[in-house]
Coordinates of C-alpha atoms and ligand atoms in Angstrom, one line a residue:
M103 CA -9.5 -28.8 -9.8
A104 CA -8.3 -25.3 -9.0
R105 CA -10.1 -23.7 -11.9
D106 CA -13.5 -24.7 -10.6
I107 CA -13.4 -21.8 -8.1
F108 CA -13.1 -19.2 -10.9
T109 CA -16.1 -17.6 -12.5
A110 CA -16.6 -17.8 -16.3
D111 CA -15.5 -14.2 -16.6
F112 CA -12.5 -14.5 -14.3
K113 CA -9.8 -11.9 -14.7
T114 CA -6.2 -11.6 -13.5
E115 CA -6.7 -7.8 -13.5
P116 CA -7.6 -5.8 -10.3
Y117 CA -11.4 -5.8 -9.5
W118 CA -11.0 -2.0 -9.1
L119 CA -10.5 -1.6 -12.9
D120 CA -14.0 -3.0 -13.6
D121 CA -15.8 0.2 -13.0
V122 CA -13.1 2.7 -13.7
E123 CA -12.1 3.7 -17.3
P124 CA -8.3 4.2 -17.3
P125 CA -7.8 8.0 -17.2
A126 CA -6.6 9.4 -20.5
S127 CA -3.3 11.0 -20.0
G128 CA -3.1 12.4 -23.5
A129 CA 0.6 12.9 -24.2
T130 CA 2.4 10.6 -26.6
E131 CA 5.6 12.6 -27.0
L132 CA 8.1 13.4 -24.4
P133 CA 9.0 17.1 -24.0
A134 CA 12.7 17.8 -24.6
T135 CA 12.9 19.8 -21.3
A136 CA 11.1 20.2 -18.1
D137 CA 11.8 21.7 -14.7
V138 CA 10.9 18.4 -13.0
V139 CA 10.8 14.8 -14.4
I140 CA 9.1 12.2 -12.2
I141 CA 9.6 8.5 -12.8
G142 CA 6.5 6.5 -11.9
A143 CA 2.8 7.6 -12.2
G144 CA 1.4 6.1 -9.1
Y145 CA 0.2 7.9 -5.9
T146 CA 3.8 9.0 -5.1
G147 CA 4.6 10.4 -8.5
L148 CA 1.3 12.1 -9.2
S149 CA 1.0 13.7 -5.7
A150 CA 4.5 15.1 -6.2
A151 CA 3.5 16.3 -9.7
I152 CA 0.4 18.1 -8.4
E153 CA 2.6 20.1 -6.0
T154 CA 5.4 21.0 -8.5
A155 CA 3.0 21.8 -11.4
R156 CA 0.8 24.0 -9.1
G157 CA 4.0 25.6 -7.9
G158 CA 4.8 26.8 -11.4
R159 CA 7.3 24.1 -12.4
S160 CA 6.9 22.5 -15.8
T161 CA 6.4 18.8 -14.8
V162 CA 6.7 15.6 -16.8
V163 CA 5.7 12.2 -15.3
V164 CA 6.8 9.1 -17.2
D165 CA 5.6 5.6 -16.5
A166 CA 6.9 2.4 -18.1
E167 CA 3.3 1.1 -18.3
R168 CA -0.1 2.7 -18.1
A169 CA -0.4 5.3 -15.3
G170 CA -1.3 3.5 -12.1
W171 CA -0.2 0.1 -13.4
G172 CA 1.8 -0.5 -10.2
C173 CA 0.4 -0.9 -6.7
S174 CA -1.7 2.3 -7.0
T175 CA -4.6 0.5 -8.7
R176 CA -3.9 -2.9 -7.2
N177 CA -4.1 -2.3 -3.5
G178 CA -6.8 -3.1 -0.9
G179 CA -7.7 0.6 -0.3
Q180 CA -7.3 0.4 3.4
I181 CA -5.9 3.4 5.3
S182 CA -4.5 3.4 8.8
T183 CA -2.3 5.5 11.0
S184 CA 0.2 2.8 11.4
I185 CA 4.0 3.1 11.1
K186 CA 5.3 -0.5 11.4
P187 CA 7.7 -0.1 14.3
G188 CA 5.8 1.0 17.5
W189 CA 6.4 4.3 19.2
E190 CA 8.7 2.8 21.9
E191 CA 10.8 1.1 19.3
L192 CA 11.1 4.3 17.3
C193 CA 12.2 6.3 20.4
R194 CA 14.7 3.6 21.2
R195 CA 16.2 3.8 17.7
Y196 CA 16.0 7.6 17.1
G197 CA 15.5 9.3 20.5
S198 CA 12.1 10.5 21.7
E199 CA 11.8 13.6 19.6
R200 CA 12.5 12.0 16.3
G201 CA 10.8 8.8 17.2
T202 CA 7.6 10.7 18.1
A203 CA 7.9 12.8 14.9
I204 CA 8.1 9.6 12.8
A205 CA 5.1 8.1 14.6
R206 CA 3.2 11.3 14.1
E207 CA 3.6 11.1 10.3
G208 CA 1.2 8.1 10.3
H209 CA -1.5 10.3 11.8
N210 CA -0.5 13.2 9.5
A211 CA -0.8 11.0 6.4
L212 CA -4.3 9.9 7.3
A213 CA -5.5 13.4 8.2
W214 CA -3.9 14.8 5.1
I215 CA -5.5 12.3 2.6
E216 CA -8.9 12.8 4.2
D217 CA -8.6 16.6 3.8
F218 CA -7.0 16.4 0.4
I219 CA -9.8 14.2 -1.1
A220 CA -12.5 16.5 0.4
R221 CA -10.7 19.7 -0.8
E222 CA -10.1 18.3 -4.3
A223 CA -13.6 16.8 -4.4
I224 CA -12.2 13.4 -5.6
T225 CA -15.0 10.9 -6.0
C226 CA -13.4 7.7 -4.7
D227 CA -15.7 6.1 -2.2
F228 CA -13.5 7.5 0.6
S229 CA -15.1 6.8 4.0
V230 CA -13.9 6.7 7.6
V231 CA -15.3 3.2 8.0
G232 CA -13.0 2.1 10.8
R233 CA -10.9 -1.1 11.0
F234 CA -11.4 -4.3 13.0
H235 CA -7.9 -5.6 13.8
A236 CA -8.5 -9.3 14.7
A237 CA -6.3 -11.3 17.0
H238 CA -5.2 -14.7 15.6
N239 CA -4.6 -16.1 19.1
A240 CA -5.3 -15.4 22.8
R241 CA -1.9 -13.9 23.4
A242 CA -2.2 -11.5 20.4
F243 CA -5.6 -10.4 21.8
G244 CA -4.0 -9.7 25.2
R245 CA -1.3 -7.6 23.5
L246 CA -3.8 -5.7 21.5
A247 CA -6.0 -4.9 24.5
D248 CA -3.0 -4.0 26.7
G249 CA -1.7 -1.6 24.0
I250 CA -4.7 0.6 24.2
G251 CA -4.3 3.6 26.5
K252 CA -0.5 3.2 26.4
R253 CA 0.0 5.7 23.6
P254 CA 1.9 8.8 24.3
P255 CA 0.2 12.3 24.5
G256 CA -0.6 13.5 21.0
L257 CA -0.5 10.0 19.5
E258 CA -3.6 8.6 21.1
I259 CA -6.0 6.8 18.8
P260 CA -9.6 6.0 19.6
A261 CA -9.9 2.2 20.0
E262 CA -12.6 -0.2 21.2
V263 CA -11.8 -3.7 22.5
V264 CA -14.0 -6.4 21.2
P265 CA -13.8 -9.7 23.2
R266 CA -14.3 -13.0 21.4
S267 CA -17.7 -13.4 22.9
E268 CA -18.9 -10.3 21.1
Q269 CA -17.0 -10.8 17.9
H270 CA -20.0 -11.6 15.7
R271 CA -21.3 -8.1 16.0
V272 CA -18.3 -7.0 14.0
L273 CA -17.3 -10.1 12.0
G274 CA -19.1 -13.3 11.3
S275 CA -16.1 -15.6 11.9
D276 CA -15.1 -17.9 14.7
A277 CA -11.5 -17.9 13.6
Y278 CA -10.3 -15.1 15.8
W279 CA -9.9 -14.4 19.5
G280 CA -11.5 -11.0 19.5
G281 CA -9.8 -7.8 18.4
V282 CA -9.8 -4.1 18.5
I283 CA -11.8 -1.6 16.4
Y284 CA -9.9 1.6 15.3
P285 CA -12.8 3.8 14.3
R286 CA -10.7 6.5 12.6
H287 CA -9.2 4.2 10.0
A288 CA -10.6 4.6 6.5
A289 CA -11.1 3.0 3.1
L290 CA -11.3 4.2 -0.5
H291 CA -11.6 2.8 -4.1
P292 CA -7.9 2.7 -5.2
A293 CA -8.4 3.1 -8.9
K294 CA -10.9 6.0 -8.5
F295 CA -8.5 7.7 -6.2
H296 CA -5.7 7.2 -8.7
K297 CA -7.9 8.6 -11.5
G298 CA -8.6 11.6 -9.4
L299 CA -4.9 12.2 -9.0
V300 CA -4.3 11.9 -12.7
E301 CA -7.0 14.4 -13.5
R302 CA -5.7 16.9 -10.9
A303 CA -2.2 16.5 -12.1
L304 CA -3.2 17.1 -15.8
A305 CA -5.4 20.1 -14.8
A306 CA -2.3 21.6 -13.1
G307 CA -0.4 21.3 -16.4
T308 CA 1.5 18.1 -15.8
V309 CA 2.5 16.1 -18.9
I310 CA 2.0 12.4 -18.2
V311 CA 3.7 10.1 -20.8
E312 CA 2.7 6.5 -20.4
H313 CA 4.5 3.4 -21.8
C314 CA 7.7 5.4 -21.6
R315 CA 10.2 3.5 -19.5
A316 CA 13.1 5.6 -18.1
T317 CA 16.3 3.8 -18.9
G318 CA 19.0 6.1 -17.6
I319 CA 19.6 9.2 -15.5
D320 CA 22.7 11.3 -16.1
R321 CA 23.7 14.2 -13.9
N322 CA 25.3 17.3 -15.6
S323 CA 26.1 20.9 -14.8
S324 CA 22.5 22.1 -15.3
G325 CA 20.6 19.2 -13.8
F326 CA 19.8 15.8 -15.3
T327 CA 19.2 14.1 -18.6
V328 CA 16.6 11.3 -18.3
T329 CA 16.8 8.8 -21.1
T330 CA 13.6 6.9 -21.9
A331 CA 12.1 4.6 -24.5
L332 CA 10.7 7.7 -26.2
G333 CA 13.9 9.7 -26.2
A334 CA 15.7 12.0 -23.7
T335 CA 14.5 14.9 -21.7
R336 CA 16.5 17.4 -19.7
A337 CA 15.3 18.5 -16.2
R338 CA 16.5 20.5 -13.3
D339 CA 15.0 18.1 -10.8
V340 CA 14.3 14.4 -10.9
I341 CA 12.0 12.5 -8.5
V342 CA 12.1 8.7 -8.4
A343 CA 8.6 7.3 -7.5
T344 CA 9.0 3.6 -8.5
N345 CA 8.5 2.0 -5.0
G346 CA 8.2 -1.9 -5.4
Y347 CA 9.1 -1.6 -9.1
T348 CA 12.4 0.3 -8.5
G349 CA 14.9 -0.9 -11.2
T350 CA 18.5 -0.8 -12.2
I351 CA 18.5 2.9 -13.3
T352 CA 18.5 3.8 -9.6
P353 CA 20.8 1.2 -8.1
W354 CA 21.2 3.0 -4.8
Q355 CA 17.5 3.0 -4.1
R356 CA 17.1 -0.5 -5.6
R357 CA 19.6 -1.9 -3.0
R358 CA 17.4 -0.4 -0.2
V359 CA 13.9 -1.6 -1.1
I360 CA 12.7 -5.2 -1.0
P361 CA 10.0 -6.0 -3.6
I362 CA 7.4 -8.4 -2.1
G363 CA 4.4 -9.7 -3.9
S364 CA 1.0 -9.1 -2.3
Y365 CA -1.9 -11.1 -3.6
V366 CA -5.7 -10.3 -3.7
I367 CA -8.9 -11.9 -4.8
A368 CA -12.4 -10.5 -5.3
T369 CA -15.3 -12.9 -4.9
E370 CA -18.3 -13.0 -7.2
P371 CA -21.3 -11.1 -5.9
I372 CA -22.6 -12.7 -2.8
P373 CA -26.2 -12.5 -1.4
R374 CA -26.8 -9.4 0.7
E375 CA -27.9 -11.4 3.7
V376 CA -24.7 -13.4 3.7
M377 CA -22.6 -10.2 3.4
D378 CA -24.6 -8.7 6.3
R379 CA -23.9 -11.7 8.5
L380 CA -20.2 -12.0 7.6
M381 CA -19.3 -8.4 7.5
P382 CA -22.2 -6.5 9.2
T383 CA -20.4 -3.1 8.9
P384 CA -18.4 -1.4 6.1
R385 CA -15.2 -1.7 8.3
V386 CA -12.0 -3.0 6.8
V387 CA -10.4 -6.0 8.5
S388 CA -6.8 -7.0 9.2
D389 CA -5.3 -9.5 11.6
T390 CA -2.3 -10.0 13.9
R391 CA -0.6 -12.7 11.9
K392 CA 2.9 -12.1 10.8
V393 CA 1.8 -12.9 7.3
V394 CA -1.3 -10.8 7.5
Y395 CA -4.7 -11.1 5.9
Y396 CA -6.4 -7.9 4.9
Y397 CA -10.0 -7.8 3.6
R398 CA -13.1 -5.7 3.2
P399 CA -16.5 -5.5 1.6
S400 CA -16.3 -3.8 -1.8
P401 CA -17.6 -0.3 -1.6
D402 CA -21.0 -1.4 -3.0
R403 CA -21.1 -4.4 -0.5
T404 CA -21.5 -6.9 -3.2
R405 CA -18.2 -8.8 -2.9
I406 CA -15.4 -9.5 -0.5
V407 CA -11.9 -8.3 -1.5
F408 CA -9.4 -10.5 0.3
G409 CA -5.6 -10.1 0.3
G410 CA -2.6 -11.8 1.8
R411 CA 0.5 -13.7 1.0
V412 CA -0.1 -17.4 0.3
S413 CA 3.1 -18.8 -1.0
A414 CA 6.7 -18.5 0.1
A415 CA 8.0 -17.7 -3.5
E416 CA 6.3 -15.3 -5.9
T417 CA 3.6 -17.0 -7.9
D418 CA 0.9 -16.5 -10.6
P419 CA -2.5 -15.1 -9.6
R420 CA -4.1 -18.2 -11.1
I421 CA -2.2 -20.2 -8.4
S422 CA -2.6 -17.7 -5.6
G423 CA -6.3 -17.3 -6.3
P424 CA -7.3 -20.8 -5.1
R425 CA -5.0 -20.6 -2.1
L426 CA -6.5 -17.3 -1.0
H427 CA -10.0 -18.7 -1.6
A428 CA -9.1 -21.6 0.7
D429 CA -7.8 -19.2 3.4
L430 CA -11.0 -17.1 3.0
V431 CA -13.1 -20.2 3.4
A432 CA -11.1 -21.2 6.6
L433 CA -12.3 -17.8 8.1
F434 CA -15.8 -18.0 6.6
P435 CA -16.9 -21.6 5.8
Q436 CA -20.2 -20.2 4.4
L437 CA -18.2 -19.0 1.4
E438 CA -17.1 -22.4 0.3
N439 CA -19.2 -22.3 -2.9
V440 CA -18.7 -18.7 -3.7
R441 CA -16.4 -18.3 -6.7
V442 CA -13.5 -16.0 -7.4
S443 CA -14.0 -13.4 -10.2
H444 CA -10.6 -11.6 -9.9
S445 CA -7.2 -12.6 -8.7
W446 CA -4.2 -10.3 -9.0
M447 CA -1.0 -9.2 -7.4
G448 CA 1.4 -6.4 -7.1
F449 CA 4.9 -5.6 -5.7
V450 CA 5.0 -3.6 -2.5
A451 CA 8.4 -2.3 -1.3
Y452 CA 9.6 -3.3 2.2
T453 CA 12.7 -1.8 3.7
F454 CA 15.3 -3.2 6.2
D455 CA 14.1 -1.0 9.0
T456 CA 10.4 -1.3 8.1
L457 CA 10.0 2.5 7.6
A458 CA 9.1 4.5 4.6
H459 CA 12.0 6.7 3.3
T460 CA 12.2 10.0 1.5
G461 CA 15.1 12.2 0.7
V462 CA 17.7 13.2 -1.9
H463 CA 20.6 11.0 -3.0
D464 CA 23.1 12.2 -5.6
G465 CA 20.7 15.1 -6.3
I466 CA 17.8 12.8 -7.1
H467 CA 14.7 13.0 -4.9
Y468 CA 12.9 9.9 -3.9
A469 CA 10.0 8.6 -1.7
M470 CA 9.4 4.9 -1.4
G471 CA 9.4 1.8 0.9
Y472 CA 5.9 2.1 2.3
C473 CA 6.0 -1.6 3.6
G474 CA 2.6 -2.4 2.2
S475 CA 0.8 0.6 3.7
G476 CA 1.2 3.3 1.1
V477 CA -2.3 4.5 0.1
S478 CA -2.0 7.5 2.4
M479 CA 1.7 7.5 3.0
A480 CA 2.8 7.4 -0.7
S481 CA 0.4 10.2 -1.5
Y482 CA 1.5 12.2 1.5
L483 CA 5.2 11.7 1.0
G484 CA 4.8 12.3 -2.7
M485 CA 3.2 15.7 -1.8
R486 CA 6.0 16.5 0.6
T487 CA 8.6 15.6 -2.0
G488 CA 7.0 18.0 -4.4
Q489 CA 7.2 20.7 -1.8
K490 CA 10.9 19.9 -1.3
V491 CA 11.5 20.4 -5.0
L492 CA 9.8 23.8 -4.7
G493 CA 12.2 24.6 -1.8
L494 CA 9.4 24.8 0.8
S495 CA 10.2 24.1 4.4
E496 CA 6.9 22.3 4.8
G497 CA 8.4 19.5 2.7
R498 CA 10.4 18.3 5.6
T499 CA 9.1 15.1 7.3
G500 CA 10.0 13.0 10.3
F501 CA 11.6 10.5 7.8
D502 CA 14.2 12.9 6.6
D503 CA 17.9 12.1 7.3
I504 CA 17.2 9.0 9.3
G505 CA 19.5 6.9 7.0
F506 CA 18.3 4.4 4.5
A507 CA 20.0 1.1 5.2
T508 CA 20.8 -1.8 2.9
R509 CA 22.6 -5.1 3.6
P510 CA 25.8 -6.5 2.3
F511 CA 25.4 -8.4 -1.0
Y512 CA 21.8 -7.2 -1.4
T513 CA 21.3 -5.8 -4.9
G514 CA 17.5 -5.7 -5.2
K515 CA 16.7 -9.4 -5.6
P516 CA 15.4 -10.7 -2.3
W517 CA 16.9 -14.2 -2.3
F518 CA 16.0 -14.5 1.4
L519 CA 12.3 -13.8 1.0
A520 CA 10.9 -17.3 0.4
A521 CA 12.6 -18.7 3.5
S522 CA 11.4 -15.7 5.6
V523 CA 7.8 -16.0 4.4
A524 CA 7.8 -19.8 5.0
Y525 CA 9.2 -19.3 8.5
Y526 CA 6.6 -16.6 9.4
R527 CA 3.7 -18.6 8.0
W528 CA 4.9 -21.6 10.0
L529 CA 5.1 -19.3 13.1
D530 CA 1.5 -18.1 12.6
R531 CA 0.2 -21.6 12.4
W532 CA 2.3 -22.8 15.4
E533 CA 1.1 -19.8 17.5
R534 CA -2.6 -20.7 16.8
Ligands
LIG963 C1 -2.0 -6.2 -3.6 C2 -1.7 -4.9 -2.8 C3 -2.5 -4.5 -1.8 C4 -2.2 -3.4 -1.0 N1 -3.1 -2.9 -0.1 C5 -2.8 -1.8 0.5 C6 -3.8 -1.3 1.5 O1 -4.9 -1.8 1.7 N2 -3.5 -0.1 2.1 C7 -2.3 0.6 1.9 O2 -2.1 1.6 2.5 N3 -1.4 0.1 1.0 C8 -1.6 -1.0 0.3 N4 -0.8 -1.4 -0.7 C9 0.5 -0.6 -0.9 C10 0.2 0.6 -1.8 O3 -0.7 0.3 -2.9 C11 1.5 1.2 -2.3 O4 2.3 1.5 -1.2 C12 1.3 2.5 -3.1 O5 0.4 2.3 -4.1 C13 2.7 2.9 -3.7 O6 2.5 3.9 -4.7 P1 3.7 4.4 -5.6 O7 3.2 5.4 -6.4 O8 4.9 4.7 -4.7 O9 4.1 3.1 -6.4 P2 3.3 2.3 -7.6 O10 1.9 2.6 -7.6 O11 3.7 0.9 -7.5 O12 3.9 3.0 -8.9 C14 5.2 2.8 -9.3 C15 5.3 3.0 -10.8 O13 6.6 3.1 -11.3 C16 6.7 2.7 -12.6 N5 8.0 2.5 -13.0 C17 9.0 1.6 -12.4 N6 10.1 1.7 -13.1 C18 10.0 2.7 -14.0 C19 10.9 3.2 -15.0 N7 12.1 2.8 -15.1 N8 10.4 4.1 -15.9 C20 9.1 4.5 -15.8 N9 8.2 4.1 -14.9 C21 8.7 3.1 -14.0 C22 5.8 1.4 -12.6 O14 5.3 1.1 -13.9 C23 4.7 1.8 -11.6 O15 3.5 2.3 -12.3 C24 -1.0 -2.6 -1.4 C25 -0.2 -3.0 -2.5 C26 -0.5 -4.2 -3.2 C27 0.3 -4.6 -4.3

């Protein structure tokens, strides 16, 4: 039954890899020494590498898989200014100065990535397309509309309220209760952006060694020895950039991030007139559900790329695909007969305080925990981490020294996740 919704050429690989050749990283051998060894070749690791290599430090990036195998070629390519806790909540937790500094980092990350892509001339379909954030019930719409204009000075964001009666001018669905357009939010092609980072890192002199899992980190008087599947390398500095794939070699970080699967499908090409009716603009879309849907037209407007979390426990993309398709059809009944050409997933890293974290623990630098919004934040905090390694004061961020909490008995396997997701999905349905 379920298979009928898949096209004949269906893949469980990200749609983004269809039109991007994996970048050739070149190196097959691990250098015996480096100034900096970075574990993880996604946005975080590569952005850090670009800084350290350009700063004159010999830099090696290792990845257990191909470069970009993690979230950095699997995501939805949506970029916002959002930090999950609101400004009031941040000020309550950390005081107004630090709370404001953390909230500002969301704006900084968006401004930085826009500038960086332009400066580096990275061809990745980056565009300030705007976001329609749709309300899944009347109360959520009220909260969204009320929130506009209540931002503190310096953290204002342009926003336009769209009542339900006008919704079809932004989205051809009756499933929502209106929403808000954030015109400054942006989108890019995740794999093209990642390829651009690989190319810039290589051009700066970084050695990227793929299929080279780091299996141990030992501290010694001159720095660190990183043991890998391809041998050992000595380094003055180590950066851990493993986010949702953080493993047992960094147990302190592993106890602090919660890997959560996020699932995406791409439809087969749909007729232009249908696309123009359902998604009349290139804007990305998200909604106010606790278990959020996020979707967009592909950059060439031929397909819809639709993401969310469709099961309490982690599952296979062949199982999540039909479920996501059913949820897509619930929003857009016109798509009932449109098939799915790609279904994939990846692990994002949540944290117990729903904030990203960066810092140094036991001499090891890290940046991770982007809570599902890491396209700009991972790249930005990776860049800041690289600056820290270089000893530059610009490397400091609002997230430094805020404490990175874990919970008793949590070792990196989120046994509580299935129950939490089931509860939040029930809440979303009940609220509707
Ligand atoms: C389905 C999905 C949709 C998303 N959509 C969005 C979105 O629309 N907008 C947004 O802002 N964010 C989104 N995200 C989140 C965003 O993609 C991530 O936050 C970001 O890519 C994290 O980048 P990273 O470099 O820190 O980690 P990753 O890209 O995950 O890279 C980590 C790397 O570490 C490697 N690794 C792990 N352990 C080792 C080891 N021991 N040795 C060597 N290498 C190791 C892994 O192989 C992996 O390649 C989404 C994520 C997913 C999965």
